[in-house]
Every structure is written in structure tokens, then in C-alpha cells.
PDB file of C-alpha atoms and ligand atoms in Angstrom:
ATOM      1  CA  UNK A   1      -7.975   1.846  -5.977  1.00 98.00           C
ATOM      2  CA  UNK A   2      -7.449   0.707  -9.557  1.00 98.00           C
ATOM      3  CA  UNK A   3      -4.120  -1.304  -9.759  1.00 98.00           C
ATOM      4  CA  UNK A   4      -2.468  -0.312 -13.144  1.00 97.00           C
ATOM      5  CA  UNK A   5       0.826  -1.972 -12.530  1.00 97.00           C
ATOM      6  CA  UNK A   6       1.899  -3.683 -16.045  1.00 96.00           C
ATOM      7  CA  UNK A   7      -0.632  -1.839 -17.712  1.00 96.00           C
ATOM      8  CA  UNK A   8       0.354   0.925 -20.462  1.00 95.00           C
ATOM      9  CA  UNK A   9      -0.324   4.671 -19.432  1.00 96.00           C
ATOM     10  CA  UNK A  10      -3.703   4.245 -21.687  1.00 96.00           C
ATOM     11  CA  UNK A  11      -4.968   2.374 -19.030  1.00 96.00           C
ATOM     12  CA  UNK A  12      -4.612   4.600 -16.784  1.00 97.00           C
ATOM     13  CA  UNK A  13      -5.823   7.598 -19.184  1.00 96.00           C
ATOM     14  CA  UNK A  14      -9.087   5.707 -19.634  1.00 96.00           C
ATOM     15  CA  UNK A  15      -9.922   4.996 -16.180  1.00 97.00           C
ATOM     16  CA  UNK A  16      -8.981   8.461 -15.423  1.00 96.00           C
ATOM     17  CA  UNK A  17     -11.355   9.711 -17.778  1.00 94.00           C
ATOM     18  CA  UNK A  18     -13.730   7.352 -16.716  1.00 95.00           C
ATOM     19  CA  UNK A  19     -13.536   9.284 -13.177  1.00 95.00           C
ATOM     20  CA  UNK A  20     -11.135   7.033 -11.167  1.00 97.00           C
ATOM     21  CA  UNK A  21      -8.946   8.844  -9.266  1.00 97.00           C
ATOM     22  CA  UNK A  22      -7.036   6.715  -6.991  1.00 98.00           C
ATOM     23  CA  UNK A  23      -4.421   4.228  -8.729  1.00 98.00           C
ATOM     24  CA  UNK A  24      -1.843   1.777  -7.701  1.00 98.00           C
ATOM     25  CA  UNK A  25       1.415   0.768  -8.974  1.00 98.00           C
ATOM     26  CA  UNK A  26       3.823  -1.738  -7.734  1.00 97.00           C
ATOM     27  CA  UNK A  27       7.418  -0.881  -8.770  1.00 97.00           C
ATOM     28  CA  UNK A  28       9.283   2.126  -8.120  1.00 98.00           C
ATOM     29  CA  UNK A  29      11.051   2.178 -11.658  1.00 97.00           C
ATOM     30  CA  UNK A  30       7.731   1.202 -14.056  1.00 97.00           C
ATOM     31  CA  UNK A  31       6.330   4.123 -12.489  1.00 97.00           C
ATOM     32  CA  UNK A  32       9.299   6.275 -12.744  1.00 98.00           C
ATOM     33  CA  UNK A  33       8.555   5.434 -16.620  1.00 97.00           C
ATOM     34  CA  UNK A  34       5.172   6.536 -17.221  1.00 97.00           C
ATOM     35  CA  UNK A  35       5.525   9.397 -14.894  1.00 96.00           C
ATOM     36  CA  UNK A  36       6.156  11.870 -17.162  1.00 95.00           C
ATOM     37  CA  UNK A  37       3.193  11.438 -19.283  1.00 94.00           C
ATOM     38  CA  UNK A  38       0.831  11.338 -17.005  1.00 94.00           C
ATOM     39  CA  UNK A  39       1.501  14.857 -15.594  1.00 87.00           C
ATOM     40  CA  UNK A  40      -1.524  16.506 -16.825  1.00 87.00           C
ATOM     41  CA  UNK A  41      -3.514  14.373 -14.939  1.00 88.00           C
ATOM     42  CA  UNK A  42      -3.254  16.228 -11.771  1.00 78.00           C
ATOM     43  CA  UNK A  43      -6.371  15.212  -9.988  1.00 88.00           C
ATOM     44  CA  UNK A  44      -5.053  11.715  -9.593  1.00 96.00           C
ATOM     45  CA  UNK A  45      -3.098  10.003  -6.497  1.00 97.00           C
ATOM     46  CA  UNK A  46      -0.961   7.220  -7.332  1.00 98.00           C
ATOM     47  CA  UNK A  47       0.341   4.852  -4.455  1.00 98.00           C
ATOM     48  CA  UNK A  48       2.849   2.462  -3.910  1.00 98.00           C
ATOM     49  CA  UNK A  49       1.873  -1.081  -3.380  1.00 98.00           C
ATOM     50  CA  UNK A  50       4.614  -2.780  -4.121  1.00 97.00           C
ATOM     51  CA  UNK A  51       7.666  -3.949  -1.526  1.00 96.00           C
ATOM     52  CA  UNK A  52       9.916  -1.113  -1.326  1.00 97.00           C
ATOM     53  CA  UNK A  53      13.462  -1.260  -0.848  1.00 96.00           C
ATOM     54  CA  UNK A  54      15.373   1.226   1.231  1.00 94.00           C
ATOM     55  CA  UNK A  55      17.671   2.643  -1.183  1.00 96.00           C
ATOM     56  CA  UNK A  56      14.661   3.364  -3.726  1.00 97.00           C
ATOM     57  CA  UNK A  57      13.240   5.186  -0.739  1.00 97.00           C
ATOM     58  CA  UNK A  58      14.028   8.954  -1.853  1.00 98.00           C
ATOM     59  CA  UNK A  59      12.795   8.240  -5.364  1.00 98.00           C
ATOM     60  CA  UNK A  60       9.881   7.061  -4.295  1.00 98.00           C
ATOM     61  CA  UNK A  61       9.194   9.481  -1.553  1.00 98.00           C
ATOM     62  CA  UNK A  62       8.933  12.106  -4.674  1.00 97.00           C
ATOM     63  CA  UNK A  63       6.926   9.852  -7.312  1.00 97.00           C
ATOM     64  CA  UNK A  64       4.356   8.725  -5.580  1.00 98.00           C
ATOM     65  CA  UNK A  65       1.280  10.731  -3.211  1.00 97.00           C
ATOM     66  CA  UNK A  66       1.487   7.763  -0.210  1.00 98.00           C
ATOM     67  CA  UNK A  67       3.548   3.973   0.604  1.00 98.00           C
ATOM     68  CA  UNK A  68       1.224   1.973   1.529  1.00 98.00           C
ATOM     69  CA  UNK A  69       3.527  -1.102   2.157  1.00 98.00           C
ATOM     70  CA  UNK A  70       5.873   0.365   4.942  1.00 98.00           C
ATOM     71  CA  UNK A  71       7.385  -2.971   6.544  1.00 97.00           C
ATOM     72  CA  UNK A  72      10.340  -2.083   8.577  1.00 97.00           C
ATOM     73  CA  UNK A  73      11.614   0.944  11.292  1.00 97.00           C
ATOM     74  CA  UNK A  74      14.244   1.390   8.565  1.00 96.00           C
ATOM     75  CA  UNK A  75      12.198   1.843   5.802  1.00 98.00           C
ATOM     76  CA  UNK A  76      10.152   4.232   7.967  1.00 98.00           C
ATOM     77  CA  UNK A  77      13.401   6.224   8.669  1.00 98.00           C
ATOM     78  CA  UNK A  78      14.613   6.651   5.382  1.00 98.00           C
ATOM     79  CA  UNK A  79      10.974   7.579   4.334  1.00 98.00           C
ATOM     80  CA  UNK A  80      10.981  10.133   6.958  1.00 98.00           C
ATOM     81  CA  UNK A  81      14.726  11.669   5.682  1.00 98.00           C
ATOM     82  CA  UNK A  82      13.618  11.955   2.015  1.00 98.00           C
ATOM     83  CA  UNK A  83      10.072  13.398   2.644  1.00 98.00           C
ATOM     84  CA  UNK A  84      11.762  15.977   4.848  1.00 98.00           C
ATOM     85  CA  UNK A  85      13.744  16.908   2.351  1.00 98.00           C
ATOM     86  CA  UNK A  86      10.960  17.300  -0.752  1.00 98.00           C
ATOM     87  CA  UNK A  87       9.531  19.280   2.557  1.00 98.00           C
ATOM     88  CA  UNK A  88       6.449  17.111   2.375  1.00 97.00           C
ATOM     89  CA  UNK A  89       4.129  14.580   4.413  1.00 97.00           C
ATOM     90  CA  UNK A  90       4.208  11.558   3.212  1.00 98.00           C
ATOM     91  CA  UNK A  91       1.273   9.405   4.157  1.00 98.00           C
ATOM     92  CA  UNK A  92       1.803   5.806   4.823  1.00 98.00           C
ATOM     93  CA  UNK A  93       0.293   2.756   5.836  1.00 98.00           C
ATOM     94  CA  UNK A  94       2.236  -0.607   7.344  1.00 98.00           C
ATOM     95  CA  UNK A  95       1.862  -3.600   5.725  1.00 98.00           C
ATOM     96  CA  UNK A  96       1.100  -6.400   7.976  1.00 97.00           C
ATOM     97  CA  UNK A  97       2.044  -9.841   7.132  1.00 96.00           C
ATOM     98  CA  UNK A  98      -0.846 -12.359   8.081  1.00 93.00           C
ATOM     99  CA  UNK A  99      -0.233 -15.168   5.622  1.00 83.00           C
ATOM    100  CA  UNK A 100       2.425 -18.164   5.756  1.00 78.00           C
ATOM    101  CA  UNK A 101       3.716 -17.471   1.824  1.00 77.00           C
ATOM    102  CA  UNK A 102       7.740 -17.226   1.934  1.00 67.00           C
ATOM    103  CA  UNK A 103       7.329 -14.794  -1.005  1.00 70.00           C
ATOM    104  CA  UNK A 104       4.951 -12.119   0.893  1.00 74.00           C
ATOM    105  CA  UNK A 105       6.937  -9.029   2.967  1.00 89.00           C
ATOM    106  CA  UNK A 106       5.278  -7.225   5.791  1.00 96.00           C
ATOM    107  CA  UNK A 107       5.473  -6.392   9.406  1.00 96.00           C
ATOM    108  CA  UNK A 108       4.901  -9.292  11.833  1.00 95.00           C
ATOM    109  CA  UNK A 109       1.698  -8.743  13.777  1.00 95.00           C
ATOM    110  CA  UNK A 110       3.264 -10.536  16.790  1.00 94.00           C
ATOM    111  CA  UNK A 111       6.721  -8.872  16.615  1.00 94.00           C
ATOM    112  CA  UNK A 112       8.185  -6.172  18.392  1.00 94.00           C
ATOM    113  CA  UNK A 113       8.962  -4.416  15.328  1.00 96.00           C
ATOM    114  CA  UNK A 114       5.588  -3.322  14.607  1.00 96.00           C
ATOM    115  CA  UNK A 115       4.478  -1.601  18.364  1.00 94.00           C
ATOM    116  CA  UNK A 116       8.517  -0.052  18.058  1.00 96.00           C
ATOM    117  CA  UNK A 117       7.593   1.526  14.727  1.00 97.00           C
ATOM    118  CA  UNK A 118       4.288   2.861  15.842  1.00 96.00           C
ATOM    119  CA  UNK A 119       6.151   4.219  19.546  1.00 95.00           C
ATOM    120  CA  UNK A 120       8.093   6.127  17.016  1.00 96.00           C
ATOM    121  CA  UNK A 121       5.690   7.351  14.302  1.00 95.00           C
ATOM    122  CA  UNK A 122       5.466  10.671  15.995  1.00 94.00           C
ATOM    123  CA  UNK A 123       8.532  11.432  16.073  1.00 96.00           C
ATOM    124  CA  UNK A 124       8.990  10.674  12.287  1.00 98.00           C
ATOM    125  CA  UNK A 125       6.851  13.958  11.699  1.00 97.00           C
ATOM    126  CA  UNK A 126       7.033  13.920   7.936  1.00 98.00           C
ATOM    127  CA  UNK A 127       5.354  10.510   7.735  1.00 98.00           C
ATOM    128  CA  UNK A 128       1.478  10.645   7.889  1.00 96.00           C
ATOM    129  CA  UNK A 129       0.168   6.862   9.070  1.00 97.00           C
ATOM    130  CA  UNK A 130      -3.453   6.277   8.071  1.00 98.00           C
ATOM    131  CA  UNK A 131      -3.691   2.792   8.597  1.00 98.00           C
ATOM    132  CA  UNK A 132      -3.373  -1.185   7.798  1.00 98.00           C
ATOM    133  CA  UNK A 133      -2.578  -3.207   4.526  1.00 98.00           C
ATOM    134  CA  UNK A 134      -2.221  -6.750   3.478  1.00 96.00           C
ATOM    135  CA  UNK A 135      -2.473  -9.357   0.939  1.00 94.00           C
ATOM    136  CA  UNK A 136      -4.590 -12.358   1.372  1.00 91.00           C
ATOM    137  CA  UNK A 137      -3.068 -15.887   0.733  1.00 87.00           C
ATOM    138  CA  UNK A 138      -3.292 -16.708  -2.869  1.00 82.00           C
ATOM    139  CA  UNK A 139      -5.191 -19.927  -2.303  1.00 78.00           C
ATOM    140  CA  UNK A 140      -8.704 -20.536  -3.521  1.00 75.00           C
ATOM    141  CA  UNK A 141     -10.255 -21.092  -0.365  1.00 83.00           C
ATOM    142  CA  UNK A 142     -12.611 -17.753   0.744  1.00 79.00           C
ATOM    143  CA  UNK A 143     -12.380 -18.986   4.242  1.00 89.00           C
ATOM    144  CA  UNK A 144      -9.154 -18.019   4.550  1.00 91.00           C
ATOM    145  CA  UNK A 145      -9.078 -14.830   3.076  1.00 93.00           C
ATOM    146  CA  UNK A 146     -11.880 -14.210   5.048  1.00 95.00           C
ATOM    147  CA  UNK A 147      -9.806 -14.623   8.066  1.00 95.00           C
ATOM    148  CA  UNK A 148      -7.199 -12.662   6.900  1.00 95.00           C
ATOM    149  CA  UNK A 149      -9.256  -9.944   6.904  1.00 96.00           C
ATOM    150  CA  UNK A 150     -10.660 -10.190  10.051  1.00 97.00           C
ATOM    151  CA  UNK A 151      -7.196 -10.214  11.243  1.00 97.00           C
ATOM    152  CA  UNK A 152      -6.072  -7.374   9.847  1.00 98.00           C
ATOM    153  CA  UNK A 153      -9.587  -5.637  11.138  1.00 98.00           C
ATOM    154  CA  UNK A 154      -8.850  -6.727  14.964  1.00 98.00           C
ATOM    155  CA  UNK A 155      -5.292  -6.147  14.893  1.00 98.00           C
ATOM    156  CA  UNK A 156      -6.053  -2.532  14.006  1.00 98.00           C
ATOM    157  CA  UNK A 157      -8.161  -2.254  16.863  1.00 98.00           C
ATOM    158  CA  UNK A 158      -6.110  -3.533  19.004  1.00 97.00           C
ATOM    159  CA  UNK A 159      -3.294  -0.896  17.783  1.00 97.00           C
ATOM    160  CA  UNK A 160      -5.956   1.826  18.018  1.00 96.00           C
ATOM    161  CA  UNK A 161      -6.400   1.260  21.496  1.00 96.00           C
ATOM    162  CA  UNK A 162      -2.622   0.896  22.229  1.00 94.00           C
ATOM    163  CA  UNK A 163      -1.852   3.805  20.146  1.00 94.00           C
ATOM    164  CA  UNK A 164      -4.316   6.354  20.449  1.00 92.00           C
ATOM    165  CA  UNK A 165      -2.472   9.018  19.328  1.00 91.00           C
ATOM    166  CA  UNK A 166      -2.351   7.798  15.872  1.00 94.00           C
ATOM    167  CA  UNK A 167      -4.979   7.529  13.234  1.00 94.00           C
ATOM    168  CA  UNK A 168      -5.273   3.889  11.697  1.00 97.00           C
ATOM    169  CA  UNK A 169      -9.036   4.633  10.202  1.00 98.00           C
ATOM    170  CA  UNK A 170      -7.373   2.900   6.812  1.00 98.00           C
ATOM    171  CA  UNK A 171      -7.555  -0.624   5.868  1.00 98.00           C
ATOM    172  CA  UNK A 172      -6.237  -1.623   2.305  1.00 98.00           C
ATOM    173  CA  UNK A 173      -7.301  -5.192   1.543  1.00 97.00           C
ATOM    174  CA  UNK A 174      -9.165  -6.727  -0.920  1.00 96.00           C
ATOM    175  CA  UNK A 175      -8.374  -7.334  -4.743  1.00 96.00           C
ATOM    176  CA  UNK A 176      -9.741  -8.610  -7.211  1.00 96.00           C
ATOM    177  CA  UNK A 177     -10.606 -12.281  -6.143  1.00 94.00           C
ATOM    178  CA  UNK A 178     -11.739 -11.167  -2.959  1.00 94.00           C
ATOM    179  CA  UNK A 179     -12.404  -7.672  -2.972  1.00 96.00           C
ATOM    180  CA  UNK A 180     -16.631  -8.626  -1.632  1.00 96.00           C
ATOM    181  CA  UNK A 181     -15.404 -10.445   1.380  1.00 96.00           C
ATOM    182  CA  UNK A 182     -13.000  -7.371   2.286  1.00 97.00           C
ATOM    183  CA  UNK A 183     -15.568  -4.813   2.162  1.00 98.00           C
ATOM    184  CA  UNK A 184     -17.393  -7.144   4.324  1.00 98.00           C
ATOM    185  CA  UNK A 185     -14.878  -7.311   6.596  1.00 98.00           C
ATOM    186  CA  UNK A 186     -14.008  -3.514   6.797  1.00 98.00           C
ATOM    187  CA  UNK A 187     -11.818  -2.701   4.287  1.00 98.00           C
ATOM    188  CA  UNK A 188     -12.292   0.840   3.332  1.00 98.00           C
ATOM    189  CA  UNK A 189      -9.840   0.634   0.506  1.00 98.00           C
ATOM    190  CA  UNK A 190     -10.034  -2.680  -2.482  1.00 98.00           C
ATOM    191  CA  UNK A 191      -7.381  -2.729  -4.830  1.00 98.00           C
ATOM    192  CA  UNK A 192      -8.291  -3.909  -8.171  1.00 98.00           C
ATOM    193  CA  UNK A 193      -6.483  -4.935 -11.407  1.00 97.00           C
ATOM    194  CA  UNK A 194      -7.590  -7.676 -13.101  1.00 97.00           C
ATOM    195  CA  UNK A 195     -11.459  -6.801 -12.581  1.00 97.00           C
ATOM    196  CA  UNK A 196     -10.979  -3.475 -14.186  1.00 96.00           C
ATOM    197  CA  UNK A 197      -8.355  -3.944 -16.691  1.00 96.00           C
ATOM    198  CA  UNK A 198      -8.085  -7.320 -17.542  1.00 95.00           C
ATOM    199  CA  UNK A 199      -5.531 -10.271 -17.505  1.00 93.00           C
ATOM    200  CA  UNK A 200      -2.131  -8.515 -16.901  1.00 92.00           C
ATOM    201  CA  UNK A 201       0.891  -9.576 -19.467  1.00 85.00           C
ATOM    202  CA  UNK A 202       3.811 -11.363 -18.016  1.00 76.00           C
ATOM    203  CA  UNK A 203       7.051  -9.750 -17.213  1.00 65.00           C
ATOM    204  CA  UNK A 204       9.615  -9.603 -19.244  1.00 56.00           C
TER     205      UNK A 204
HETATM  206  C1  PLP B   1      -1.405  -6.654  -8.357  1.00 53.06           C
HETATM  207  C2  PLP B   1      -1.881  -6.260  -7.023  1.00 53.06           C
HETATM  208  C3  PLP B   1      -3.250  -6.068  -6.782  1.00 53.06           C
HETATM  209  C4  PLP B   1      -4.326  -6.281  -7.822  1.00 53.06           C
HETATM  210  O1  PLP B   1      -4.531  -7.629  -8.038  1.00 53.06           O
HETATM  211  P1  PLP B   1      -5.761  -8.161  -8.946  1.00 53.06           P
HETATM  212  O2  PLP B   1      -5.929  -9.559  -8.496  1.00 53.06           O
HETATM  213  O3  PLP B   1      -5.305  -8.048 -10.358  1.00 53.06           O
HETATM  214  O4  PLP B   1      -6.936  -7.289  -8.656  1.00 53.06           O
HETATM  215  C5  PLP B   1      -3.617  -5.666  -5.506  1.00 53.06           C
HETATM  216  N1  PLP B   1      -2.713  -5.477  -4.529  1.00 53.06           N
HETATM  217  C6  PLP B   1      -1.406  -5.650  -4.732  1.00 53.06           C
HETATM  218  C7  PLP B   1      -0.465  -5.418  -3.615  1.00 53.06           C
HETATM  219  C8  PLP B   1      -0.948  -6.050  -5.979  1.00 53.06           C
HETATM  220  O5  PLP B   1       0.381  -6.236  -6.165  1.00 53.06           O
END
């Protein structure tokens, strides 16, 4: 997945052209805002990565092709109202929260919250859940990324077996730091910014 967040739609023009097809944004409204001209491009997916919040989840449920940073049973609700109503399937996957950062969002893998929201997933027929995602801590050390990514690998096991009705073949981790050491570990999906498009500006 190329991350394009920040970036200007020419970014995301070029890598298009250059025959990526699978991009990643972060914010509901920056991608609300270059939307419109990227319509032509029909043969790409765009995905949220980015901590959504539930009143931004009908917009979102029409902008982008999948969430892949569900966190909460009420997230996963109001996901489930606004894809019925588009009349689509939204796929999803949970974000799991494995490192100690105040700032980072994402299901507890200990909590009840997580086994409650994956009891329910059939019932929530219009989401689609493929699978695991997380960020790795932010420090230098690969050891501990390298963890992080074996937890994420086991704890999807483990919810395989509990869950067996579901399908969690999808693990998004990796970026661009650490994106060897994820496919290592199993990650069948790397999201990269900074390794395809270069230092990001800051934000206003
Ligand atoms: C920005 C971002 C990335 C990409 O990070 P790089 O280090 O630039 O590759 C990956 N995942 C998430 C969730 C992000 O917000």
C-alpha cells in the first residue's frame, strides 16, 4: 500500500501510472479534498488508515473502498448503519493496539472489547473483516518492532481459532522503517510513505 497522506494528488497520479494500485490516506477530510480529481482513476482502492471518529463514519463509509483501523463496537456499528445504507460491504480490518504510546488508538488485545466485536461481526452483515492492523512503536530499536509483529501474527491465530467463522487472512503492518521485518513476520500488507514519496511536509 502506498501511503499518500499529505502528499498532493500528483503523487498519487504518478504512482498510479507507475502501476500502484492500492493507496492509503489518513484523514477523512484531506481525502474528501482530492476525491474529486482522482475519479478517473477507477482501478485504484484507497483505504483508511487513519483513527476514525464515529460521527465521520457515514462520510467515510462512501469515500473510501475499506477502514482498516476499526477500534471500537461503536465504530463497527455506525460503520455497519452507513454501509447499509450506500447498500454496500464495507471491508474492514481492527486495529490492534500492541504498543505503550499514549498517542496510538486501537483495540486492546487483552480486552473484552475485541472477542465482543468479533461475536458480533456476523451480525453486522454489511461489514466485511479481513484481518489485523497495527503500528509499531516509533522507537529505533528493530527488536521491538519485531515483537510487535509477532504479536499481531499470534494474536490472529489465536482469533482464527476462536473465531472460525471469520476470515482474518489480512495483516497490515509494516511501514517504511520497518516494512523488511514485517514481511518477515507475516505481514501480507506494508504501508509505505516516506520510501516511495519522500519526506512528508508538516501540517499546517
Ligand atoms: C503515515 C503512515 C504510514 C506510512 O509511514 P512511512 O513511515 O512514511 O512509511 C503507515 N501507516 C500509517 C497508519 C500511517 O499513518
Amino acid at each position: 500500500m502506498a501511503v499518500s497522506k499529505v502528499h498532493p494528488v500528483e503523487a498519487i497520479f504518478e504512482a498510479a501510472e507507475a502501476g500502484v494500485s492500492l493507496f492509503g490516506e489518513n484523514r477523512v477530510q484531506e481525502f474528501e479534498r482530492k476525491r474529486p480529481e482522482l475519479v478517473h482513476l477507477n482501478q485504484i482502492e484507497v483505504h483508511l488508515i487513519g483513527h476514525l471518529q464515529a460521527n465521520k463514519s457515514a462520510k467515510a463509509a462512501e469515500l473510501f473502498s475499506a477502514i482498516d483501523t476499526l477500534d471500537s463496537l461503536r465504530l463497527a456499528e455506525r460503520l455497519n448503519d452507513a454501509a447499509q445504507k450506500l447498500n454496500r460491504s464495507l471491508p474492514v480490518l481492527l486495529e490492534i493496539k500492541l504498543s505503550p504510546e499514549a498517542t496510538k488508538t486501537g483495540l486492546d488485545p487483552a480486552g473484552h472489547e475485541l472477542d465482543e466485536l468479533l461475536d458480533r461481526m456476523p451480525d453486522l452483515s454489511h461489514l466485511y473483516v479481513r484481518g489485523l492492523m497495527t503500528i509499531a512503536p516509533l522507537d529505533e530499536n528493530p527488536d521491538s518492532a519485531r515483537n510487535c509483529f509477532r504479536q499481531l501474527r499470534r494474536l490472529r491465530d489465536e482469533l482464527a481459532a476462536r473465531h472460525s467463522r471469520l476470515n482474518l487472512s489480512q495483516l497490515s503492518m509494516g511501514m517504511s522503517g520497518d516494512f523488511e521485518i514485517a514481511i518477515e513476520e507475516g505481514s501480507t500488507m506494508v504501508r509505505i510513505g516516506t520510501a516511495l514519496f519522500g519526506k512528508r511536509e508538516v501540517r499546517p
